[in-house]
Coordinates of C-alpha atoms and ligand atoms in Angstrom, one line a residue:
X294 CA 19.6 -14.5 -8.6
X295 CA 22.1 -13.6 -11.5
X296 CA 20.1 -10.3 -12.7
X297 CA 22.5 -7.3 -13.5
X298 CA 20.9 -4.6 -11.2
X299 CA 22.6 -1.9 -13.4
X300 CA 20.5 -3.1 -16.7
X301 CA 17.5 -3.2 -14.1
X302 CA 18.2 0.4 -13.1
X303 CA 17.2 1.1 -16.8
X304 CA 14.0 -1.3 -16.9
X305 CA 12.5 0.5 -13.5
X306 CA 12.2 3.3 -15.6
X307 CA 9.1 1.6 -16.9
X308 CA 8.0 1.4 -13.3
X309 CA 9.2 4.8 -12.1
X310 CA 5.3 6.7 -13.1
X311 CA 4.0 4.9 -10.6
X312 CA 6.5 3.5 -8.1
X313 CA 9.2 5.5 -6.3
X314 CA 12.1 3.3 -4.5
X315 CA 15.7 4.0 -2.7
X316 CA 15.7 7.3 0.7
X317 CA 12.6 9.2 0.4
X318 CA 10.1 7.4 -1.8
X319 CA 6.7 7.9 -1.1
X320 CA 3.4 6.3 -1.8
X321 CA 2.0 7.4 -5.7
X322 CA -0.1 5.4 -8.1
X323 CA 1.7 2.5 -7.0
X324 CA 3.1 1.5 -3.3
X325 CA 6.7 2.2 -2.4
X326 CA 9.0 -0.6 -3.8
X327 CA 11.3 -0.6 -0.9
X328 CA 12.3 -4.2 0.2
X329 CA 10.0 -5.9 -2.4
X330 CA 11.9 -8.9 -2.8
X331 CA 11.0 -11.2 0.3
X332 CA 8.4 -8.6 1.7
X333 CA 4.7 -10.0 2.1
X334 CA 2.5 -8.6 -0.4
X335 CA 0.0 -5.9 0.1
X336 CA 2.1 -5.2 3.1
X337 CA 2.4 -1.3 3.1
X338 CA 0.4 0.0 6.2
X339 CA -0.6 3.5 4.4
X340 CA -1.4 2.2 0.7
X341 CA -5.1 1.4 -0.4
X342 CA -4.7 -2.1 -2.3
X343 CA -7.6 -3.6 -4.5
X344 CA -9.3 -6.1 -3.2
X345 CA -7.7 -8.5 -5.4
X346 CA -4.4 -7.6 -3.9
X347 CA -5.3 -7.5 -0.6
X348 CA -7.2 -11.4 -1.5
X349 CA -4.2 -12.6 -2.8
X350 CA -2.0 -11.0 0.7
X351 CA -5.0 -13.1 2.9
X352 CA -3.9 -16.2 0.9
X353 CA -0.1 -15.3 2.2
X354 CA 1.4 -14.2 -1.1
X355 CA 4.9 -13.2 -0.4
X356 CA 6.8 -11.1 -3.1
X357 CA 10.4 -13.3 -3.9
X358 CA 12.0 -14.1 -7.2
X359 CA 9.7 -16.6 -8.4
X360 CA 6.1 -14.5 -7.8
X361 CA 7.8 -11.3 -8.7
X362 CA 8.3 -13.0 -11.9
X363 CA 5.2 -14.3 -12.3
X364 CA 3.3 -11.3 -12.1
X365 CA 5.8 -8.8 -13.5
X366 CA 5.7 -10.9 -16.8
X367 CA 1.4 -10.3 -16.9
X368 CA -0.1 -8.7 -13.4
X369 CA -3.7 -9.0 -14.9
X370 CA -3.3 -13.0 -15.2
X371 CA -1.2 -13.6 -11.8
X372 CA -3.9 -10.8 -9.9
X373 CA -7.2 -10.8 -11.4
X374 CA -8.7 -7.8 -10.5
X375 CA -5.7 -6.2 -9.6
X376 CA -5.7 -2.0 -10.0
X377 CA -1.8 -2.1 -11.7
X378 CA -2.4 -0.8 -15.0
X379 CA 0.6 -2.2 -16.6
X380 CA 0.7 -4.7 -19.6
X381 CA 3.9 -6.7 -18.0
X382 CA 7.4 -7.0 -19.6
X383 CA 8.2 -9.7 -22.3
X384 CA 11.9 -10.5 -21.4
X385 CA 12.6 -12.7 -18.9
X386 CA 16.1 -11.2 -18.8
X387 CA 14.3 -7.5 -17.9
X388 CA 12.6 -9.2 -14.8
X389 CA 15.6 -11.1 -13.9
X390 CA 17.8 -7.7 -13.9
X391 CA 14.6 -5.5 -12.2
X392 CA 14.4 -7.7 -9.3
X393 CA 18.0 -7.5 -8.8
X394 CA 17.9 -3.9 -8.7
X395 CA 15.0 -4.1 -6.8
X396 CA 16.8 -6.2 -4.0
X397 CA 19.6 -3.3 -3.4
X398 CA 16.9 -1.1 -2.0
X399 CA 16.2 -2.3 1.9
Ligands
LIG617 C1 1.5 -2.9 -7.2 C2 5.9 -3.7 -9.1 C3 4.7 -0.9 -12.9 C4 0.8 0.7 -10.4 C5 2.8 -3.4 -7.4 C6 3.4 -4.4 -6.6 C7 4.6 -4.6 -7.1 C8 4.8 -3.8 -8.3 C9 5.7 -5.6 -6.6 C10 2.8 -5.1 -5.3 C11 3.3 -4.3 -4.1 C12 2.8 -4.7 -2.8 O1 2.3 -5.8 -2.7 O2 3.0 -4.0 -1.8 C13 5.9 -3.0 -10.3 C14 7.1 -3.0 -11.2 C15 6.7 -2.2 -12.3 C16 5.4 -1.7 -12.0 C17 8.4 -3.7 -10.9 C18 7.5 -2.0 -13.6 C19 7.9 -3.1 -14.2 C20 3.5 -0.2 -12.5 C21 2.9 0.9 -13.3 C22 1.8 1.3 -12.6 C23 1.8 0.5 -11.4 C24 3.5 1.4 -14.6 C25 0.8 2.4 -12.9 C26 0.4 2.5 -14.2 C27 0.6 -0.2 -9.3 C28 -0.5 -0.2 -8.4 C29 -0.3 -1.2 -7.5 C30 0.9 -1.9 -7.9 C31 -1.7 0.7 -8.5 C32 -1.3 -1.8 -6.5 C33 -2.1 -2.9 -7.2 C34 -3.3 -3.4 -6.4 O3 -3.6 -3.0 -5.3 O4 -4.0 -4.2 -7.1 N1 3.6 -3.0 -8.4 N2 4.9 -2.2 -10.8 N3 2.8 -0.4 -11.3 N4 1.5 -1.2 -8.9 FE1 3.2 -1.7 -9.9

């Protein structure tokens, strides 16, 4: 983990019309980010996953660097079937620096 979370302050903004994180967030389009990084997936009691999601959750799918990566680079091709409408980002240095803003919010 050698992300900058300060640059990955700036890439969440890609995130932030669907996603809240940090005291307060609530549930939008997307689930509340809150401890992401290490958190089983399709984990948040109140949010309605796809079924794709919630398949991939079954299989035991937990959200750390290496799946977080995976699917934030193309979430169509790592969940098939999944309801995030979002294309992925291209640099691998953007994921690396999301995820370690990500991992400052418990
Ligand atoms: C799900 C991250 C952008 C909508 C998720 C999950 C993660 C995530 C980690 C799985 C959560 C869990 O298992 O509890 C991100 C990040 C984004 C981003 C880091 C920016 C790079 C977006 C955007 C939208 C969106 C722009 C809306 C257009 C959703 C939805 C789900 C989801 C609807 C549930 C997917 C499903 O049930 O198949 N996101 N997301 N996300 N996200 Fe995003």
């Amino acid at each position: 983990a050698n992300g900058d979370a300060e640059k990955g302050e700036k890439v969440f903004k890609k995130c932030k019309a669907c996603h809240q994180v940090g005291e307060g967030a609530k549930n939008r389009v997307g689930p509340i980010l809150n401890g992401i990084v290490g958190k089983a997936a399709g984990s948040d009691e109140e949010f309605k996953y796809s079924d794709a999601l919630a398949e991939k959750a079954a299989e035991g799918l937990v959200w750390d660097e290496a799946s977080l990566t995976e699917f934030l680079a193309k979430p169509k091709n790592f969940i098939k079937g999944t309801k995030m409408s979002f294309a992925g980002l291209r640099k691998d240095d953007d994921i690396e620096n999301l995820i370690a803003y990500l991992a400052t919010f418990e």
